[in-house]
PDB file of C-alpha atoms in Angstrom:
ATOM      1  CA  MET A  12    -139.779-266.836-107.191  1.00 93.00           C
ATOM      2  CA  GLN A  13    -142.089-268.937-105.197  1.00 96.00           C
ATOM      3  CA  ILE A  14    -144.979-268.121-102.859  1.00 97.00           C
ATOM      4  CA  SER A  15    -147.258-270.952-101.034  1.00 98.00           C
ATOM      5  CA  ILE A  16    -150.895-269.744-100.831  1.00 98.00           C
ATOM      6  CA  LYS A  17    -152.717-271.287 -98.011  1.00 98.00           C
ATOM      7  CA  PRO A  18    -156.294-273.345 -98.930  1.00 98.00           C
ATOM      8  CA  ALA A  19    -158.002-270.014 -97.164  1.00 98.00           C
ATOM      9  CA  ALA A  20    -156.584-267.952 -99.212  1.00 98.00           C
ATOM     10  CA  VAL A  21    -157.237-269.451-102.631  1.00 97.00           C
ATOM     11  CA  THR A  22    -160.717-269.780-101.517  1.00 97.00           C
ATOM     12  CA  TYR A  23    -160.977-266.084-100.395  1.00 97.00           C
ATOM     13  CA  LEU A  24    -158.725-264.731-103.680  1.00 97.00           C
ATOM     14  CA  LYS A  25    -160.850-267.328-105.910  1.00 96.00           C
ATOM     15  CA  ASP A  26    -164.112-265.547-104.172  1.00 96.00           C
ATOM     16  CA  HIS A  27    -163.050-261.883-105.798  1.00 95.00           C
ATOM     17  CA  VAL A  28    -160.765-262.542-108.969  1.00 95.00           C
ATOM     18  CA  ASN A  29    -161.210-263.715-111.934  1.00 93.00           C
ATOM     19  CA  GLN A  30    -159.136-266.920-113.134  1.00 88.00           C
ATOM     20  CA  ASP A  31    -158.168-264.381-116.163  1.00 92.00           C
ATOM     21  CA  GLN A  32    -157.288-261.327-114.097  1.00 95.00           C
ATOM     22  CA  ARG A  33    -153.425-261.004-112.881  1.00 96.00           C
ATOM     23  CA  LEU A  34    -152.816-259.925-109.513  1.00 97.00           C
ATOM     24  CA  PHE A  35    -149.543-257.832-108.446  1.00 96.00           C
ATOM     25  CA  LEU A  36    -147.958-258.194-105.139  1.00 96.00           C
ATOM     26  CA  ALA A  37    -146.779-254.174-104.716  1.00 94.00           C
ATOM     27  CA  LEU A  38    -146.275-252.511-101.669  1.00 91.00           C
ATOM     28  CA  ASP A  39    -148.534-249.986 -99.840  1.00 87.00           C
ATOM     29  CA  ASP A  40    -146.246-247.945 -98.406  1.00 79.00           C
ATOM     30  CA  GLY A  41    -146.439-244.753-100.472  1.00 76.00           C
ATOM     31  CA  SER A  42    -143.276-246.027-103.064  1.00 77.00           C
ATOM     32  CA  SER A  43    -145.683-247.899-105.510  1.00 77.00           C
ATOM     33  CA  LYS A  44    -147.972-246.235-108.350  1.00 80.00           C
ATOM     34  CA  TYR A  45    -150.509-248.234-106.917  1.00 79.00           C
ATOM     35  CA  SER A  46    -149.895-246.978-103.359  1.00 80.00           C
ATOM     36  CA  LYS A  47    -152.071-244.358-101.530  1.00 69.00           C
ATOM     37  CA  LEU A  48    -151.207-245.208 -97.888  1.00 61.00           C
ATOM     38  CA  GLY A  49    -147.742-245.232 -96.403  1.00 52.00           C
ATOM     39  CA  GLY A  50    -145.270-243.109 -95.281  1.00 55.00           C
ATOM     40  CA  SER A  51    -141.749-243.744 -93.403  1.00 48.00           C
ATOM     41  CA  CYS A  52    -143.180-245.664 -90.659  1.00 51.00           C
ATOM     42  CA  ALA A  53    -144.878-247.983 -93.301  1.00 52.00           C
ATOM     43  CA  ILE A  54    -142.067-248.605 -95.379  1.00 57.00           C
ATOM     44  CA  GLY A  55    -141.708-252.721 -96.376  1.00 55.00           C
ATOM     45  CA  ASN A  56    -144.752-253.637 -94.175  1.00 70.00           C
ATOM     46  CA  LYS A  57    -147.444-252.900 -95.717  1.00 87.00           C
ATOM     47  CA  TYR A  58    -148.496-254.893 -99.124  1.00 93.00           C
ATOM     48  CA  GLN A  59    -151.374-255.373-101.209  1.00 94.00           C
ATOM     49  CA  LEU A  60    -152.677-257.401-104.240  1.00 96.00           C
ATOM     50  CA  VAL A  61    -153.560-255.370-107.416  1.00 95.00           C
ATOM     51  CA  VAL A  62    -156.596-256.902-109.414  1.00 95.00           C
ATOM     52  CA  ALA A  63    -155.757-256.074-113.361  1.00 94.00           C
ATOM     53  CA  ASP A  64    -156.845-257.216-116.531  1.00 93.00           C
ATOM     54  CA  GLU A  65    -153.406-256.535-118.280  1.00 93.00           C
ATOM     55  CA  ASP A  66    -149.666-256.974-117.669  1.00 94.00           C
ATOM     56  CA  ASP A  67    -147.842-253.996-115.845  1.00 94.00           C
ATOM     57  CA  GLN A  68    -144.162-254.276-117.399  1.00 95.00           C
ATOM     58  CA  ASP A  69    -143.840-253.073-113.418  1.00 94.00           C
ATOM     59  CA  TYR A  70    -144.627-255.900-111.803  1.00 96.00           C
ATOM     60  CA  ALA A  71    -143.338-258.689-114.053  1.00 97.00           C
ATOM     61  CA  LEU A  72    -141.609-260.569-111.778  1.00 98.00           C
ATOM     62  CA  PRO A  73    -143.263-264.508-111.782  1.00 98.00           C
ATOM     63  CA  LEU A  74    -144.785-265.212-108.072  1.00 97.00           C
ATOM     64  CA  ASP A  75    -144.835-269.229-108.960  1.00 97.00           C
ATOM     65  CA  ASN A  76    -147.720-270.692-106.735  1.00 97.00           C
ATOM     66  CA  GLU A  77    -149.542-274.074-107.021  1.00 95.00           C
ATOM     67  CA  ALA A  78    -153.074-272.279-106.751  1.00 95.00           C
ATOM     68  CA  GLY A  79    -152.167-271.328-110.805  1.00 94.00           C
ATOM     69  CA  PHE A  80    -153.075-267.212-109.835  1.00 96.00           C
ATOM     70  CA  LYS A  81    -151.362-265.096-112.448  1.00 97.00           C
ATOM     71  CA  LEU A  82    -149.598-263.531-109.739  1.00 97.00           C
ATOM     72  CA  THR A  83    -146.355-261.665-110.493  1.00 97.00           C
ATOM     73  CA  THR A  84    -144.854-258.447-108.691  1.00 97.00           C
ATOM     74  CA  GLY A  85    -141.983-255.664-109.285  1.00 95.00           C
ATOM     75  CA  ASP A  86    -138.362-255.308-108.041  1.00 94.00           C
ATOM     76  CA  PRO A  87    -138.597-252.806-105.590  1.00 92.00           C
ATOM     77  CA  GLU A  88    -140.777-255.149-103.482  1.00 93.00           C
ATOM     78  CA  THR A  89    -138.158-258.223-103.782  1.00 93.00           C
ATOM     79  CA  ASP A  90    -136.071-256.489-101.688  1.00 92.00           C
ATOM     80  CA  TYR A  91    -138.295-257.040 -98.557  1.00 91.00           C
ATOM     81  CA  PHE A  92    -139.071-260.778 -99.367  1.00 93.00           C
ATOM     82  CA  GLY A  93    -137.154-263.480 -97.311  1.00 92.00           C
ATOM     83  CA  SER A  94    -137.585-267.587 -98.383  1.00 95.00           C
ATOM     84  CA  GLY A  95    -140.581-269.252 -97.310  1.00 97.00           C
ATOM     85  CA  LEU A  96    -142.887-267.084 -98.846  1.00 97.00           C
ATOM     86  CA  THR A  97    -146.709-267.352 -97.792  1.00 98.00           C
ATOM     87  CA  LEU A  98    -149.760-266.001 -98.352  1.00 98.00           C
ATOM     88  CA  ASP A  99    -152.990-267.387 -96.295  1.00 98.00           C
ATOM     89  CA  PHE A 100    -156.611-265.638 -95.086  1.00 98.00           C
ATOM     90  CA  LYS A 101    -156.791-265.586 -91.346  1.00 94.00           C
ATOM     91  CA  ASN A 102    -159.463-263.206 -88.810  1.00 91.00           C
ATOM     92  CA  ALA A 103    -160.845-262.226 -91.897  1.00 93.00           C
ATOM     93  CA  SER A 104    -157.517-260.598 -93.421  1.00 96.00           C
ATOM     94  CA  LEU A 105    -155.029-261.435 -96.364  1.00 97.00           C
ATOM     95  CA  ALA A 106    -151.748-262.334 -94.270  1.00 97.00           C
ATOM     96  CA  LEU A 107    -148.118-262.437 -96.149  1.00 97.00           C
ATOM     97  CA  ARG A 108    -145.469-263.865 -94.185  1.00 96.00           C
ATOM     98  CA  ASP A 109    -141.914-265.281 -94.797  1.00 96.00           C
ATOM     99  CA  ASP A 110    -139.441-267.469 -93.095  1.00 96.00           C
ATOM    100  CA  SER A 111    -139.110-264.627 -90.628  1.00 94.00           C
ATOM    101  CA  GLY A 112    -142.401-263.708 -89.967  1.00 94.00           C
ATOM    102  CA  ILE A 113    -144.987-261.783 -90.870  1.00 94.00           C
ATOM    103  CA  LEU A 114    -144.588-259.015 -93.242  1.00 94.00           C
ATOM    104  CA  ASP A 115    -147.906-257.494 -93.238  1.00 94.00           C
ATOM    105  CA  GLY A 116    -151.148-258.899 -91.499  1.00 94.00           C
ATOM    106  CA  ASP A 117    -153.893-256.844 -93.565  1.00 94.00           C
ATOM    107  CA  VAL A 118    -153.036-257.366 -97.301  1.00 95.00           C
ATOM    108  CA  THR A 119    -155.310-255.108 -99.257  1.00 93.00           C
ATOM    109  CA  LEU A 120    -157.491-256.740-102.426  1.00 94.00           C
ATOM    110  CA  ASN A 121    -157.706-253.408-105.062  1.00 90.00           C
ATOM    111  CA  LYS A 122    -158.878-252.809-108.662  1.00 88.00           C
ATOM    112  CA  ASP A 123    -155.978-251.591-110.666  1.00 76.00           C
ATOM    113  CA  ALA A 124    -155.646-247.951-110.045  1.00 61.00           C
ATOM    114  CA  ALA A 125    -152.519-245.844-110.658  1.00 56.00           C
ATOM    115  CA  LEU A 126    -152.353-243.013-108.896  1.00 50.00           C
ATOM    116  CA  PRO A 127    -152.891-240.003-110.528  1.00 53.00           C
ATOM    117  CA  GLN A 128    -150.530-237.790-112.047  1.00 59.00           C
ATOM    118  CA  ASN A 129    -151.731-234.657-110.866  1.00 62.00           C
ATOM    119  CA  ASP A 130    -150.292-233.113-108.262  1.00 65.00           C
ATOM    120  CA  ALA A 131    -153.289-231.542-106.966  1.00 70.00           C
ATOM    121  CA  GLN A 132    -155.415-234.996-107.210  1.00 66.00           C
ATOM    122  CA  ARG A 133    -152.898-236.753-105.148  1.00 60.00           C
ATOM    123  CA  ARG A 134    -152.706-234.232-102.191  1.00 64.00           C
ATOM    124  CA  ASP A 135    -156.798-234.103-102.270  1.00 69.00           C
ATOM    125  CA  ASP A 136    -156.567-238.072-101.900  1.00 62.00           C
ATOM    126  CA  MET A 137    -153.918-237.654 -99.054  1.00 63.00           C
ATOM    127  CA  THR A 138    -155.998-235.191 -97.202  1.00 66.00           C
ATOM    128  CA  LYS A 139    -158.652-237.636 -97.564  1.00 63.00           C
ATOM    129  CA  LEU A 140    -156.749-240.331 -95.977  1.00 56.00           C
ATOM    130  CA  GLY A 141    -155.852-238.834 -93.096  1.00 55.00           C
ATOM    131  CA  GLY A 142    -154.284-240.512 -90.360  1.00 55.00           C
ATOM    132  CA  LYS A 143    -154.174-243.630 -92.671  1.00 52.00           C
ATOM    133  CA  ILE A 144    -150.731-242.348 -93.721  1.00 52.00           C
ATOM    134  CA  CYS A 145    -147.782-241.453 -91.850  1.00 51.00           C
TER     135      CYS A 145
END
């Protein structure tokens, strides 16, 4: 799978990601192990780039890019990708789009931090997020 990373996004990412780190393009709609946000109103339209030092087998599908980033994604994410996948940086935000239009105009960049396995801690995290989830 191919993704075009526009020059503005390349500059932004190079300022925030080390050359040897990995990037996972993951859903941020409550369905991935890295997602704290989301809910039924965000299914398939909220994404994040997760910065990690190690590979993650759940995010092992390569996203080839001309910028040379070690960028991968997971199988569930590909259900929402069309042809012409592009990442750009506009208006102080990363924007993900494909030929159908904008998939997410505010892709976040987050450090590798999987959700806690403890139900009480997850509930506490969701309570703190309040109105950011639906």
